[in-house]
Amino acid sequence: MSSKRSSKTSKNEEPSVSLKAQTGKTWGRDKDISYNTVLLSTLILTCCPLLVVYFWVVCTHYQCSIIEPIILLQSNDFSKEAFESVILHKLPQFSLDGIKIYFAWLSFQAILYAILPAKIGYGQRTPAGHILPYKVNGLLAWLITHTLYLVGAFYFKWWDASIVHDQWGSLFIAANIYGYFLTFFSFIKAYVMPSHAEDRKFSGSFIYDLLMGIEMNPRFGKYWDFKLFHNGRPGIIAWTLINMSFAAAQYNKIGYVTNSMILLNFLHAVYVLDFFYNEDWYLRTIDIAHDHFGFYLAWGDTVWLPWMYTLQSHYLVRNPIDLSIPYFLFVLGVGLSGYYIFRAVNHQKDIVRRTNGDCMVWGKPAKFIRTKFVTSDGKTHSSILITSGFWGISRHFNYVGDLLISLAMCLTCGFHHLLPYFYIVYMTILLIHRIWRDDARCRGKYGKYWDEYGKVVKWKLFPYIY
Ligand code: NDP
């Protein structure tokens, strides 16, 4: 796990020159964590798990009504007995079956990741100057997993197609056991056997390091990458599997699958398949290029993502809805327009960078700013920031597309309850916070070039709004 093996070659390497802004304390994650950041980190570490448990309880026992348990507690003066009967006695239960299913599924995914034939993709240059290789075989893993799930359920009858729904509580316990184990394992690994020691960031706060991680690219061996595996496999592959299983549960319950459930499954599948079809592109997004591996990604990918990103399918099992054809088409239109924007914006950035700016954008030669940045080994590299096409409209127009798809996913559930809309609220907060984080990172990395870029592309998300 030494840093020596990773590729540091680059055709852009030049002798080090003085680029003061870029060589600041770091253009990776911040050091010098403030008291408020530690406080916020503590809140996230405690509140996120509680929120997932609460949502599990309201979905499983209260028809997905967020306020019903609160009304019940209030009508009993928030007594200890009421708290026990309304919440505590309704918590998910441990079962050996859940543990076996979860760890069999996790091991299966880990083996697929390790042994399936793969294209080798490359990430962005890290702050310490590494360009890491990644095994890209997610699409094949997705196909094998879903084929096995369907054939096992409908042909061999090894399991019921609603198995994930039926074991939802015990799987939740199992996923938490793994999510917490992974968080602490990664934390200790960062100290005792780091994969790339120079890319570690120690903030000085135990809480912050636990939440946001120390190692940037923890790995086993040359290719088994913690971030790509956990985000893609127990995270994103599970997404469509969970939805299908909840659609089967709806069928078992009412005898058919509603068009709202079909639409939701379709929109999620488009997003998930896009992710795996473009897995190589994902290597150059903030998740892989910037984030370190702590609770945020370890527990986030194994518990938060599968349990919170699929809330709409839980809702539709408990509250089946048949959408009118015009409303169905409207939601489909919102989702597909969002998807088009999301993919087209991300594709523009990828193609312009891949061709080093020598390409057409919207029928005209691409416009961009050529930048320089310095890695912590003192070497200077160059990159480009696009300023035409979607990237001339705002600095994160891809997030607009993502927000539209997310909204469409929520709209499949109609307007009777708040819970299905949690996803769009969460995505809005996540992406706006990302804009702030990315701005700080890029200013640190590109210095005066980022200021120049900000003058050309003024809007951060949407023109005249933000
Ligand atoms: P971006 O793909 O926008 O990546 C931002 C990075 O791109 C910057 O850090 C910078 O990195 C580079 N960059 C910034 N401006 C330019 C420019 N003008 N030209 C070229 N490169 C530029 O953001 P994300 O990685 O956050 O998101 C990728 C996609 O994933 C988005 O569509 C987003 O909506 C989606 N997403 C989905 C989430 C979900 O949970 N469903 C969560 C987060 C994101 P550098 O220069 O160092 O390469």
Coordinates of N, CA, C and O and ligand atoms in Angstrom, one line a residue, residues 27 124 239 271 281 284-287 289 309 342 346 349 353 383-387 391 395-396 398-399 402 423 426-427 430-431 434 438 441-442 445-446 450 453, ligand 1:
W27 N -4.9 22.7 -1.6 CA -6.1 22.8 -2.4 C -6.9 21.6 -2.3 O -7.9 21.4 -2.9
Q124 N -8.7 12.0 -11.5 CA -8.0 13.3 -11.6 C -6.7 13.2 -10.8 O -6.6 12.5 -9.9
W239 N -29.8 0.4 -5.4 CA -30.9 1.4 -5.6 C -32.0 0.7 -6.5 O -33.2 0.7 -6.1
Y271 N -31.2 6.9 -14.2 CA -30.1 7.5 -13.4 C -29.0 6.5 -13.1 O -27.8 6.8 -13.3
W281 N -16.4 8.4 -16.4 CA -16.6 9.8 -16.2 C -16.7 10.1 -14.7 O -16.2 11.1 -14.2
R284 N -13.9 11.3 -12.4 CA -13.4 12.7 -12.3 C -14.4 13.7 -11.7 O -14.4 14.8 -11.9
T285 N -15.4 13.1 -10.9 CA -16.3 13.9 -10.2 C -15.8 14.2 -8.8 O -14.8 13.6 -8.3
I286 N -16.5 15.1 -8.1 CA -16.0 15.5 -6.7 C -15.9 14.3 -5.8 O -15.0 14.2 -5.0
D287 N -16.9 13.4 -5.9 CA -16.9 12.3 -5.0 C -15.6 11.5 -5.0 O -15.0 11.2 -3.9
A289 N -12.7 12.6 -6.9 CA -11.5 13.5 -7.0 C -11.2 14.3 -5.8 O -10.1 14.8 -5.7
Y309 N -32.5 7.3 -0.4 CA -32.7 7.6 -1.8 C -33.9 6.8 -2.4 O -34.3 7.0 -3.5
F342 N -28.6 17.1 -17.3 CA -27.5 16.5 -16.5 C -26.4 15.8 -17.3 O -25.3 16.0 -17.2
N346 N -22.5 17.4 -18.2 CA -21.4 16.6 -17.8 C -20.5 16.1 -19.0 O -19.3 16.1 -19.0
K349 N -18.2 18.9 -20.4 CA -17.0 19.1 -19.7 C -16.0 18.0 -20.0 O -14.8 18.2 -20.3
R353 N -12.4 18.6 -22.0 CA -11.1 18.3 -21.3 C -10.3 17.2 -22.0 O -9.1 17.2 -22.1
S383 N -4.5 22.7 -16.8 CA -5.8 22.2 -17.0 C -6.6 23.2 -17.7 O -6.1 24.3 -18.0
I384 N -7.9 22.9 -18.0 CA -8.7 24.0 -18.6 C -10.1 24.1 -18.0 O -10.6 23.1 -17.5
L385 N -10.6 25.3 -17.9 CA -11.9 25.6 -17.4 C -12.8 26.0 -18.6 O -12.5 27.1 -19.2
I386 N -13.8 25.3 -18.9 CA -14.7 25.6 -20.0 C -15.5 26.8 -19.7 O -16.0 27.0 -18.6
T387 N -15.7 27.7 -20.7 CA -16.6 28.9 -20.5 C -17.6 29.0 -21.5 O -18.3 30.1 -21.6
W391 N -21.5 25.4 -19.8 CA -20.6 25.9 -18.8 C -20.4 27.4 -18.9 O -19.8 28.0 -18.0
R395 N -21.9 28.0 -13.4 CA -20.7 27.1 -13.1 C -21.1 25.7 -12.7 O -20.3 24.8 -12.7
H396 N -22.4 25.5 -12.4 CA -22.9 24.1 -12.1 C -24.2 23.8 -12.7 O -25.2 23.4 -12.0
N398 N -25.0 21.4 -14.4 CA -25.3 20.0 -14.3 C -26.2 19.7 -13.1 O -27.0 18.8 -13.1
Y399 N -26.0 20.6 -12.0 CA -26.8 20.4 -10.8 C -28.3 20.7 -11.1 O -29.2 20.1 -10.4
D402 N -29.8 17.6 -12.4 CA -29.9 16.6 -11.3 C -31.1 17.0 -10.4 O -31.9 16.1 -10.0
Y423 N -36.3 13.8 -0.5 CA -35.1 13.7 -1.5 C -34.8 15.0 -2.2 O -33.6 15.3 -2.2
Y426 N -33.2 17.4 0.3 CA -31.8 16.9 0.7 C -30.9 17.2 -0.5 O -29.8 17.8 -0.3
M427 N -31.3 16.9 -1.7 CA -30.4 17.1 -2.9 C -30.1 18.6 -3.1 O -29.0 19.0 -3.4
L430 N -27.6 19.5 -0.4 CA -26.3 18.8 -0.8 C -25.6 19.6 -1.9 O -24.4 19.8 -1.8
L431 N -26.4 19.9 -2.9 CA -25.7 20.5 -4.1 C -25.3 21.9 -3.9 O -24.2 22.4 -4.4
R434 N -22.3 21.8 -1.9 CA -21.2 21.4 -2.9 C -20.6 22.6 -3.6 O -19.5 22.7 -3.9
D438 N -16.9 23.4 -3.6 CA -16.1 23.4 -4.8 C -15.5 24.7 -5.1 O -14.3 24.8 -5.6
R441 N -12.4 25.0 -3.0 CA -11.4 24.1 -3.5 C -10.7 24.6 -4.7 O -9.5 24.7 -4.9
C442 N -11.6 25.0 -5.7 CA -11.0 25.5 -7.0 C -10.3 26.8 -6.8 O -9.3 27.0 -7.5
K445 N -7.0 25.7 -5.6 CA -6.2 25.0 -6.7 C -5.8 25.9 -7.8 O -4.6 25.9 -8.2
Y446 N -6.7 26.8 -8.3 CA -6.4 27.6 -9.5 C -6.1 29.0 -9.2 O -5.7 29.7 -10.1
W450 N -9.1 31.0 -11.3 CA -10.5 30.8 -10.8 C -11.2 32.2 -10.7 O -12.4 32.3 -11.1
Y453 N -12.1 33.1 -14.1 CA -13.2 32.3 -14.6 C -14.5 32.8 -14.0 O -15.6 32.9 -14.7
Ligands
NDP1 P1 -18.8 18.6 -11.3 O1 -18.9 17.5 -12.2 O2 -19.4 19.9 -11.8 O3 -17.3 18.8 -11.0 C1 -16.7 19.9 -10.4 C2 -15.3 19.9 -10.7 O4 -15.1 20.1 -12.1 C3 -14.5 21.0 -10.1 O5 -14.1 20.6 -8.8 C4 -13.4 21.2 -11.0 O6 -12.4 20.1 -10.7 C5 -14.0 20.9 -12.4 N1 -14.5 22.1 -13.0 C6 -15.2 23.1 -12.4 N2 -15.6 24.0 -13.3 C7 -15.1 23.6 -14.5 C8 -15.1 24.1 -15.8 N3 -15.7 25.3 -16.1 N4 -14.5 23.4 -16.8 C9 -13.9 22.2 -16.5 N5 -13.9 21.7 -15.3 C10 -14.5 22.4 -14.3 O7 -19.5 18.3 -9.9 P2 -19.8 17.0 -9.1 O8 -18.6 16.1 -9.1 O9 -20.3 17.4 -7.8 O10 -21.0 16.3 -9.8 C11 -21.0 15.5 -10.9 C12 -22.4 15.1 -11.3 O11 -22.9 14.2 -10.2 C13 -23.4 16.3 -11.3 O12 -24.2 16.1 -12.4 C14 -24.1 16.1 -10.0 O13 -25.4 16.7 -10.1 C15 -24.1 14.7 -9.7 N6 -24.2 14.4 -8.3 C16 -25.2 13.5 -7.8 C17 -25.3 13.2 -6.5 C18 -26.3 12.3 -6.0 O14 -26.3 12.0 -4.8 N7 -27.3 11.9 -6.8 C19 -24.4 13.8 -5.5 C20 -23.4 14.7 -6.1 C21 -23.3 14.9 -7.4 P3 -11.0 20.0 -11.4 O15 -10.7 21.2 -12.1 O16 -10.1 19.7 -10.2 O17 -11.1 18.8 -12.3

